[in-house]
Amino acid sequence: MLRPCAEPEPKAAARPRPQVNESKENENDAQESLRPIQTTFLGKIARVYLTPFSLSNCTSEQLKCSLSQLEEKSNNEVLCKKMKLKKTPEVKMKATPSKSESTLLRSSSKDHSTGHKLGQKSSAEASVLSVDMESSDDDDVHGDNSDLDDFSGLSPYERKRLKNISENANFFASLQLSESAARLREMIKRKSPKCKRKKPKKREDEIGCRRSMRLLKVEPSEISFLPPPVKTTVVKEEEEDPLLPPGPLDMIPENEDDNQLFKGLLQTWAEMSKTCSKSYQKGLSSIKSYKANLNSMVIREDTVRKLVDGSISSVAVHPSETRILVAAGARTGQIGIWDLTQRCEEGGMFRFYPHSRHVGCMYFSPANPAHILSLSYDGTLRCGDFSSAVFEEVYRNERSGLSSFDFFTEDASTLLVGHWSGHISLVDRRTPGMSDEKLSSSMEQIRTVHVHPVHRQYFMTAGLRDIHIYDARCLNSRRRQPLFALTGHTKSISSAYFSPVTGNRVVTTGLDCKLSVFDSSCISSQIPLLTTIRHNTITGRWLTRFQAKWDPKQEGCFMVGSMAHPRQVNIFHETGKMVHSFLGEGLASVCSINAMHPTRYILAGGNSSGKLHVFMD
């Protein structure tokens, strides 16, 4: 009804008003005020405020009261609209207001238009709400779908919606969620007693944090300074490998309670005749016969025994031709002697403890077959005399660890000892007190020392990445320049040895997986590289390093352990060709250290678990 009255408003607003003649303007406005633009001004606007409520908590009487109130409000709105329509002629007869009043009327008309729209919306919402409440009331009271048919003005969708609302309300009321929630709260309060956390007690001996005396406003004289903390001296535990006392040690086997067997071994050892130190005087066999003899060497079940505890670091074979005696040195400082002539399970094996750390080098004396000399990393070099059953002390140097030694003279009276620090000592066993002469070298570290078998004034040392050949006549405490330096390895070197008969060849072993053979026939001029053999020498941390050593029976052939499967020990020629591989069911581990009998075809190999494997014909 009010829409046609609001249409002429833009024309009245767009018309200009001259300010010269106000009386005429007012007259014209009085005539034009008969238009319904001024009738949009209404005194009051009906507004409906809605509040949320739950159907489950309301009773039927409360719903009826709310419906009656909504009907009264709607009737009042209709009466107000009728009264405003009756008052419109009076407004038309009134004089037009001033300019300020007209602007006020325009703003009020805009508010009324918006308010009228809101009133329509609120009235529509109120009517829908009233219908919803009536339907819910009917559903709660009667609980039948027939009551919904009374609302003829509602659509089927609204009827279905009202039905769903009532059913949901009845369902949630039947669940009694409020009662169960109250019960849970009571149970939680009962089961969760408030437990106070115990504060840790401060130790009396604990030193508090430092605070400023200036901020505490305390004079320095009133503070008693804490005494300085007492330095606790940590008592070092006993060393894992304590040094044995200096001097001779009794040769007492650790694994034999009955000394009768050991006494029998000493007696047979003393009766053995001396063997010739130079086996090449009997003549060297050809390569063909040498291969045939190697093929006849086999390993049996009774030639594999655990001789020592720990990894084997050195092996030596006695040069006797009547008995088979093999010795092995371990990292624990043990020395094991095995007499293979006795074929019983435990008989013929004896263990001794002449050292505290692992034995790095060991040889039978070329002058006296009843002597075995052993060098240990604990700085001692001892000679085991089986004729007197004593381990005599030959050399001792606790400041510098010993790495290797060799016989400087044929009668074994003078020894050449290498130190890990790179120094060399010339030890004379004939002088009292075992005096030594220190020789300087250009090596940072020495692993092996080997003397030339023919020209014994020359010796060779292998270190980190260098192999030097020295002349002992030209060395003293100041001069340390080598004659030659052999090159060819890119990583650390494990060993370097002259050939046993003539010394015309040198074989070296490095961690770069190379076996190198040099020509040392003319030491005075140069030493060229002859052959390089690719061989896996990476043993890792737990296996002893490989050392390629010459076979004393055959010039130009050397033996070395292998990482290949099945486990084996290889024999190479100086030209790089493989001569033979020792295999067998008894060889199930890597033999890092190997030694050959000087005259017989007997090979002894030691692994890192203390087992000794013997191949023999």
mmCIF file of C-alpha atoms in Angstrom, residues 121-373:
data_model
loop_
_atom_site.group_PDB
_atom_site.id
_atom_site.type_symbol
_atom_site.label_atom_id
_atom_site.label_comp_id
_atom_site.label_asym_id
_atom_site.label_seq_id
_atom_site.Cartn_x
_atom_site.Cartn_y
_atom_site.Cartn_z
ATOM 1 C CA LYS A 121 10.313 -10.016 7.556
ATOM 2 C CA SER A 122 9.785 -10.132 11.301
ATOM 3 C CA SER A 123 6.066 -10.633 10.919
ATOM 4 C CA ALA A 124 6.679 -13.473 8.439
ATOM 5 C CA GLU A 125 9.189 -15.103 10.776
ATOM 6 C CA ALA A 126 6.804 -14.708 13.683
ATOM 7 C CA SER A 127 4.038 -16.394 11.735
ATOM 8 C CA VAL A 128 6.316 -19.306 10.775
ATOM 9 C CA LEU A 129 7.484 -19.603 14.379
ATOM 10 C CA SER A 130 3.945 -19.635 15.637
ATOM 11 C CA VAL A 131 3.076 -22.373 13.183
ATOM 12 C CA ASP A 132 6.133 -24.386 14.272
ATOM 13 C CA MET A 133 5.233 -24.093 17.910
ATOM 14 C CA GLU A 134 1.663 -25.060 17.267
ATOM 15 C CA SER A 135 2.757 -28.107 15.309
ATOM 16 C CA SER A 136 5.259 -29.139 17.978
ATOM 17 C CA ASP A 137 2.623 -28.675 20.662
ATOM 18 C CA ASP A 138 0.211 -30.831 18.778
ATOM 19 C CA ASP A 139 2.824 -33.520 18.233
ATOM 20 C CA ASP A 140 3.782 -33.563 21.908
ATOM 21 C CA VAL A 141 0.214 -33.787 23.081
ATOM 22 C CA HIS A 142 -1.336 -36.097 20.565
ATOM 23 C CA GLY A 143 1.690 -37.728 18.945
ATOM 24 C CA ASP A 144 -0.305 -38.359 15.791
ATOM 25 C CA ASN A 145 0.232 -37.240 12.177
ATOM 26 C CA SER A 146 -3.499 -36.462 11.749
ATOM 27 C CA ASP A 147 -3.146 -33.129 13.633
ATOM 28 C CA LEU A 148 -0.807 -31.767 10.951
ATOM 29 C CA ASP A 149 -3.585 -31.868 8.411
ATOM 30 C CA ASP A 150 -5.394 -29.042 10.247
ATOM 31 C CA PHE A 151 -2.779 -26.570 8.967
ATOM 32 C CA SER A 152 -4.145 -26.197 5.497
ATOM 33 C CA GLY A 153 -1.937 -23.198 4.749
ATOM 34 C CA LEU A 154 1.365 -25.153 5.186
ATOM 35 C CA SER A 155 3.156 -26.907 2.378
ATOM 36 C CA PRO A 156 3.974 -30.662 2.551
ATOM 37 C CA TYR A 157 7.659 -29.848 3.083
ATOM 38 C CA GLU A 158 6.876 -27.683 6.145
ATOM 39 C CA ARG A 159 4.573 -30.359 7.557
ATOM 40 C CA LYS A 160 7.328 -32.990 7.183
ATOM 41 C CA ARG A 161 9.848 -30.621 8.751
ATOM 42 C CA LEU A 162 7.585 -30.035 11.773
ATOM 43 C CA LYS A 163 7.132 -33.770 12.141
ATOM 44 C CA ASN A 164 10.897 -34.378 12.136
ATOM 45 C CA ILE A 165 11.426 -31.680 14.736
ATOM 46 C CA SER A 166 8.924 -33.218 17.078
ATOM 47 C CA GLU A 167 10.337 -36.726 16.634
ATOM 48 C CA ASN A 168 13.900 -35.539 17.298
ATOM 49 C CA ALA A 169 12.803 -33.700 20.400
ATOM 50 C CA ASN A 170 11.061 -36.789 21.784
ATOM 51 C CA PHE A 171 14.108 -38.970 20.954
ATOM 52 C CA PHE A 172 16.623 -36.715 22.743
ATOM 53 C CA ALA A 173 14.292 -36.412 25.705
ATOM 54 C CA SER A 174 14.143 -40.204 25.994
ATOM 55 C CA LEU A 175 17.965 -40.474 26.048
ATOM 56 C CA GLN A 176 18.245 -38.480 29.282
ATOM 57 C CA LEU A 177 21.626 -37.024 28.367
ATOM 58 C CA SER A 178 21.560 -34.400 31.103
ATOM 59 C CA GLU A 179 21.202 -37.055 33.824
ATOM 60 C CA SER A 180 24.040 -39.183 32.443
ATOM 61 C CA ALA A 181 26.294 -36.118 32.165
ATOM 62 C CA ALA A 182 25.607 -35.289 35.798
ATOM 63 C CA ARG A 183 26.514 -38.820 36.833
ATOM 64 C CA LEU A 184 29.809 -38.666 34.911
ATOM 65 C CA ARG A 185 30.746 -35.391 36.583
ATOM 66 C CA GLU A 186 30.187 -36.942 40.008
ATOM 67 C CA MET A 187 32.286 -39.999 39.087
ATOM 68 C CA ILE A 188 35.151 -37.816 37.830
ATOM 69 C CA LYS A 189 35.128 -35.768 41.021
ATOM 70 C CA ARG A 190 35.315 -38.920 43.120
ATOM 71 C CA LYS A 191 38.102 -40.654 41.107
ATOM 72 C CA SER A 192 40.426 -37.700 40.661
ATOM 73 C CA PRO A 193 41.805 -36.786 44.048
ATOM 74 C CA LYS A 194 44.064 -33.818 44.063
ATOM 75 C CA CYS A 195 47.613 -35.075 44.535
ATOM 76 C CA LYS A 196 50.244 -32.524 45.354
ATOM 77 C CA ARG A 197 53.613 -32.944 43.714
ATOM 78 C CA LYS A 198 56.439 -33.344 46.125
ATOM 79 C CA LYS A 199 59.055 -30.682 45.793
ATOM 80 C CA PRO A 200 62.602 -31.963 45.519
ATOM 81 C CA LYS A 201 64.641 -31.341 48.595
ATOM 82 C CA LYS A 202 67.651 -29.155 48.172
ATOM 83 C CA ARG A 203 70.922 -30.741 48.966
ATOM 84 C CA GLU A 204 72.906 -29.152 51.673
ATOM 85 C CA ASP A 205 76.167 -29.667 49.836
ATOM 86 C CA GLU A 206 74.818 -28.088 46.671
ATOM 87 C CA ILE A 207 76.397 -24.757 45.808
ATOM 88 C CA GLY A 208 73.797 -22.061 45.163
ATOM 89 C CA CYS A 209 73.841 -19.609 42.308
ATOM 90 C CA ARG A 210 76.021 -16.531 42.596
ATOM 91 C CA ARG A 211 74.323 -13.261 43.562
ATOM 92 C CA SER A 212 75.507 -9.715 43.529
ATOM 93 C CA MET A 213 76.376 -8.360 46.966
ATOM 94 C CA ARG A 214 75.713 -4.851 45.707
ATOM 95 C CA LEU A 215 72.105 -5.709 44.821
ATOM 96 C CA LEU A 216 71.623 -7.528 48.110
ATOM 97 C CA LYS A 217 73.065 -4.513 49.967
ATOM 98 C CA VAL A 218 75.426 -6.666 51.957
ATOM 99 C CA GLU A 219 78.919 -5.716 52.974
ATOM 100 C CA PRO A 220 81.695 -7.995 51.688
ATOM 101 C CA SER A 221 82.976 -8.629 55.218
ATOM 102 C CA GLU A 222 79.701 -10.234 56.280
ATOM 103 C CA ILE A 223 79.922 -12.894 53.545
ATOM 104 C CA SER A 224 81.844 -16.055 54.320
ATOM 105 C CA PHE A 225 83.425 -17.151 51.073
ATOM 106 C CA LEU A 226 83.034 -20.765 50.094
ATOM 107 C CA PRO A 227 86.194 -22.847 50.152
ATOM 108 C CA PRO A 228 87.617 -23.827 46.767
ATOM 109 C CA PRO A 229 86.384 -27.195 45.501
ATOM 110 C CA VAL A 230 88.656 -30.047 46.347
ATOM 111 C CA LYS A 231 90.146 -31.711 43.299
ATOM 112 C CA THR A 232 89.255 -35.346 43.426
ATOM 113 C CA THR A 233 92.035 -37.536 42.196
ATOM 114 C CA VAL A 234 90.675 -40.277 40.011
ATOM 115 C CA VAL A 235 92.426 -43.513 40.699
ATOM 116 C CA LYS A 236 93.211 -45.151 37.402
ATOM 117 C CA GLU A 237 92.184 -48.698 37.037
ATOM 118 C CA GLU A 238 94.741 -51.329 36.410
ATOM 119 C CA GLU A 239 95.893 -51.480 32.844
ATOM 120 C CA GLU A 240 94.326 -54.109 30.651
ATOM 121 C CA ASP A 241 97.762 -55.381 29.631
ATOM 122 C CA PRO A 242 100.148 -54.805 32.565
ATOM 123 C CA LEU A 243 103.828 -55.208 31.743
ATOM 124 C CA LEU A 244 105.529 -58.319 32.937
ATOM 125 C CA PRO A 245 108.496 -57.926 35.274
ATOM 126 C CA PRO A 246 111.904 -57.597 33.636
ATOM 127 C CA GLY A 247 114.318 -60.494 33.590
ATOM 128 C CA PRO A 248 113.909 -64.158 32.706
ATOM 129 C CA LEU A 249 110.552 -65.912 33.049
ATOM 130 C CA ASP A 250 110.016 -69.601 33.713
ATOM 131 C CA MET A 251 108.648 -71.587 30.798
ATOM 132 C CA ILE A 252 105.500 -72.978 32.405
ATOM 133 C CA PRO A 253 102.650 -74.085 30.139
ATOM 134 C CA GLU A 254 99.283 -72.607 31.081
ATOM 135 C CA ASN A 255 97.111 -75.407 29.644
ATOM 136 C CA GLU A 256 98.864 -78.462 31.125
ATOM 137 C CA ASP A 257 98.521 -79.627 34.708
ATOM 138 C CA ASP A 258 100.655 -82.696 34.138
ATOM 139 C CA ASN A 259 104.212 -81.630 33.320
ATOM 140 C CA GLN A 260 105.260 -85.074 32.123
ATOM 141 C CA LEU A 261 104.190 -84.321 28.543
ATOM 142 C CA PHE A 262 106.027 -81.034 28.542
ATOM 143 C CA LYS A 263 109.152 -82.625 29.942
ATOM 144 C CA GLY A 264 109.041 -85.166 27.164
ATOM 145 C CA LEU A 265 108.803 -82.358 24.595
ATOM 146 C CA LEU A 266 111.837 -80.631 26.102
ATOM 147 C CA GLN A 267 113.820 -83.828 25.975
ATOM 148 C CA THR A 268 113.040 -84.496 22.324
ATOM 149 C CA TRP A 269 113.777 -80.875 21.490
ATOM 150 C CA ALA A 270 117.216 -81.065 23.077
ATOM 151 C CA GLU A 271 118.033 -84.248 21.172
ATOM 152 C CA MET A 272 117.222 -82.775 17.785
ATOM 153 C CA SER A 273 120.219 -82.211 15.589
ATOM 154 C CA LYS A 274 121.010 -78.826 14.223
ATOM 155 C CA THR A 275 119.631 -78.105 10.804
ATOM 156 C CA CYS A 276 121.462 -76.345 8.068
ATOM 157 C CA SER A 277 120.546 -72.675 7.971
ATOM 158 C CA LYS A 278 120.849 -72.472 4.190
ATOM 159 C CA SER A 279 118.502 -74.916 2.576
ATOM 160 C CA TYR A 280 119.370 -73.802 -0.924
ATOM 161 C CA GLN A 281 122.599 -75.834 -0.711
ATOM 162 C CA LYS A 282 120.512 -78.950 -1.430
ATOM 163 C CA GLY A 283 119.458 -77.453 -4.727
ATOM 164 C CA LEU A 284 116.303 -75.750 -5.938
ATOM 165 C CA SER A 285 113.647 -77.755 -7.735
ATOM 166 C CA SER A 286 112.114 -76.763 -11.029
ATOM 167 C CA ILE A 287 108.723 -75.085 -11.270
ATOM 168 C CA LYS A 288 107.155 -78.262 -12.625
ATOM 169 C CA SER A 289 108.294 -80.464 -9.748
ATOM 170 C CA TYR A 290 107.472 -77.621 -7.329
ATOM 171 C CA LYS A 291 103.851 -77.552 -8.540
ATOM 172 C CA ALA A 292 103.584 -81.319 -8.236
ATOM 173 C CA ASN A 293 104.751 -81.214 -4.622
ATOM 174 C CA LEU A 294 102.311 -78.426 -3.826
ATOM 175 C CA ASN A 295 99.440 -80.471 -5.246
ATOM 176 C CA SER A 296 100.290 -83.294 -2.848
ATOM 177 C CA MET A 297 99.819 -81.010 0.191
ATOM 178 C CA VAL A 298 96.405 -81.438 1.853
ATOM 179 C CA ILE A 299 94.673 -80.331 5.038
ATOM 180 C CA ARG A 300 93.024 -82.852 7.336
ATOM 181 C CA GLU A 301 90.760 -82.663 10.308
ATOM 182 C CA ASP A 302 93.552 -83.445 12.763
ATOM 183 C CA THR A 303 95.779 -80.693 11.333
ATOM 184 C CA VAL A 304 93.427 -77.875 12.383
ATOM 185 C CA ARG A 305 93.574 -76.815 16.035
ATOM 186 C CA LYS A 306 92.845 -73.773 18.143
ATOM 187 C CA LEU A 307 96.304 -73.077 19.448
ATOM 188 C CA VAL A 308 96.025 -69.646 21.162
ATOM 189 C CA ASP A 309 93.375 -67.243 22.410
ATOM 190 C CA GLY A 310 92.706 -64.300 20.146
ATOM 191 C CA SER A 311 93.935 -63.390 16.702
ATOM 192 C CA ILE A 312 97.186 -64.888 15.427
ATOM 193 C CA SER A 313 99.692 -62.191 14.495
ATOM 194 C CA SER A 314 102.823 -64.268 13.746
ATOM 195 C CA VAL A 315 103.634 -67.857 12.687
ATOM 196 C CA ALA A 316 106.925 -69.773 12.588
ATOM 197 C CA VAL A 317 107.778 -73.333 11.482
ATOM 198 C CA HIS A 318 110.707 -75.172 13.079
ATOM 199 C CA PRO A 319 113.362 -76.210 10.535
ATOM 200 C CA SER A 320 113.639 -79.784 11.894
ATOM 201 C CA GLU A 321 113.261 -82.563 9.334
ATOM 202 C CA THR A 322 112.341 -85.259 11.854
ATOM 203 C CA ARG A 323 109.561 -83.565 13.811
ATOM 204 C CA ILE A 324 106.855 -81.074 12.832
ATOM 205 C CA LEU A 325 106.845 -78.175 15.294
ATOM 206 C CA VAL A 326 104.817 -75.029 14.647
ATOM 207 C CA ALA A 327 104.662 -71.882 16.790
ATOM 208 C CA ALA A 328 102.085 -69.082 16.741
ATOM 209 C CA GLY A 329 101.988 -65.700 18.507
ATOM 210 C CA ALA A 330 98.686 -64.055 19.473
ATOM 211 C CA ARG A 331 97.514 -60.538 20.233
ATOM 212 C CA THR A 332 96.993 -61.489 23.866
ATOM 213 C CA GLY A 333 100.739 -62.065 24.317
ATOM 214 C CA GLN A 334 100.490 -65.853 24.154
ATOM 215 C CA ILE A 335 102.858 -68.141 22.320
ATOM 216 C CA GLY A 336 101.582 -71.560 21.371
ATOM 217 C CA ILE A 337 103.770 -74.545 20.452
ATOM 218 C CA TRP A 338 102.211 -77.452 18.565
ATOM 219 C CA ASP A 339 103.956 -80.784 18.006
ATOM 220 C CA LEU A 340 102.112 -82.367 15.077
ATOM 221 C CA THR A 341 104.047 -85.614 15.447
ATOM 222 C CA GLN A 342 101.646 -86.600 18.245
ATOM 223 C CA ARG A 343 98.274 -87.177 16.552
ATOM 224 C CA CYS A 344 96.133 -87.077 19.708
ATOM 225 C CA GLU A 345 93.448 -84.420 20.121
ATOM 226 C CA GLU A 346 94.950 -82.302 22.903
ATOM 227 C CA GLY A 347 98.430 -83.720 23.218
ATOM 228 C CA GLY A 348 101.403 -81.794 21.929
ATOM 229 C CA MET A 349 99.931 -78.265 22.349
ATOM 230 C CA PHE A 350 101.384 -75.892 24.932
ATOM 231 C CA ARG A 351 100.621 -72.225 25.685
ATOM 232 C CA PHE A 352 102.941 -69.718 27.330
ATOM 233 C CA TYR A 353 102.616 -66.083 28.404
ATOM 234 C CA PRO A 354 106.003 -64.399 27.889
ATOM 235 C CA HIS A 355 104.426 -61.056 26.796
ATOM 236 C CA SER A 356 101.529 -58.838 27.785
ATOM 237 C CA ARG A 357 100.589 -57.561 24.311
ATOM 238 C CA HIS A 358 100.330 -59.218 20.923
ATOM 239 C CA VAL A 359 103.378 -60.811 19.402
ATOM 240 C CA GLY A 360 104.156 -59.078 16.094
ATOM 241 C CA CYS A 361 107.201 -61.042 14.948
ATOM 242 C CA MET A 362 108.627 -64.478 15.767
ATOM 243 C CA TYR A 363 111.493 -66.635 14.352
ATOM 244 C CA PHE A 364 113.340 -69.814 15.282
ATOM 245 C CA SER A 365 117.034 -69.164 15.704
ATOM 246 C CA PRO A 366 119.119 -70.207 12.668
ATOM 247 C CA ALA A 367 122.073 -71.036 14.935
ATOM 248 C CA ASN A 368 120.310 -72.970 17.721
ATOM 249 C CA PRO A 369 117.057 -74.837 16.904
ATOM 250 C CA ALA A 370 116.091 -74.945 20.597
ATOM 251 C CA HIS A 371 115.705 -71.140 20.674
ATOM 252 C CA ILE A 372 112.655 -69.194 19.573
ATOM 253 C CA LEU A 373 112.798 -65.385 19.584
#
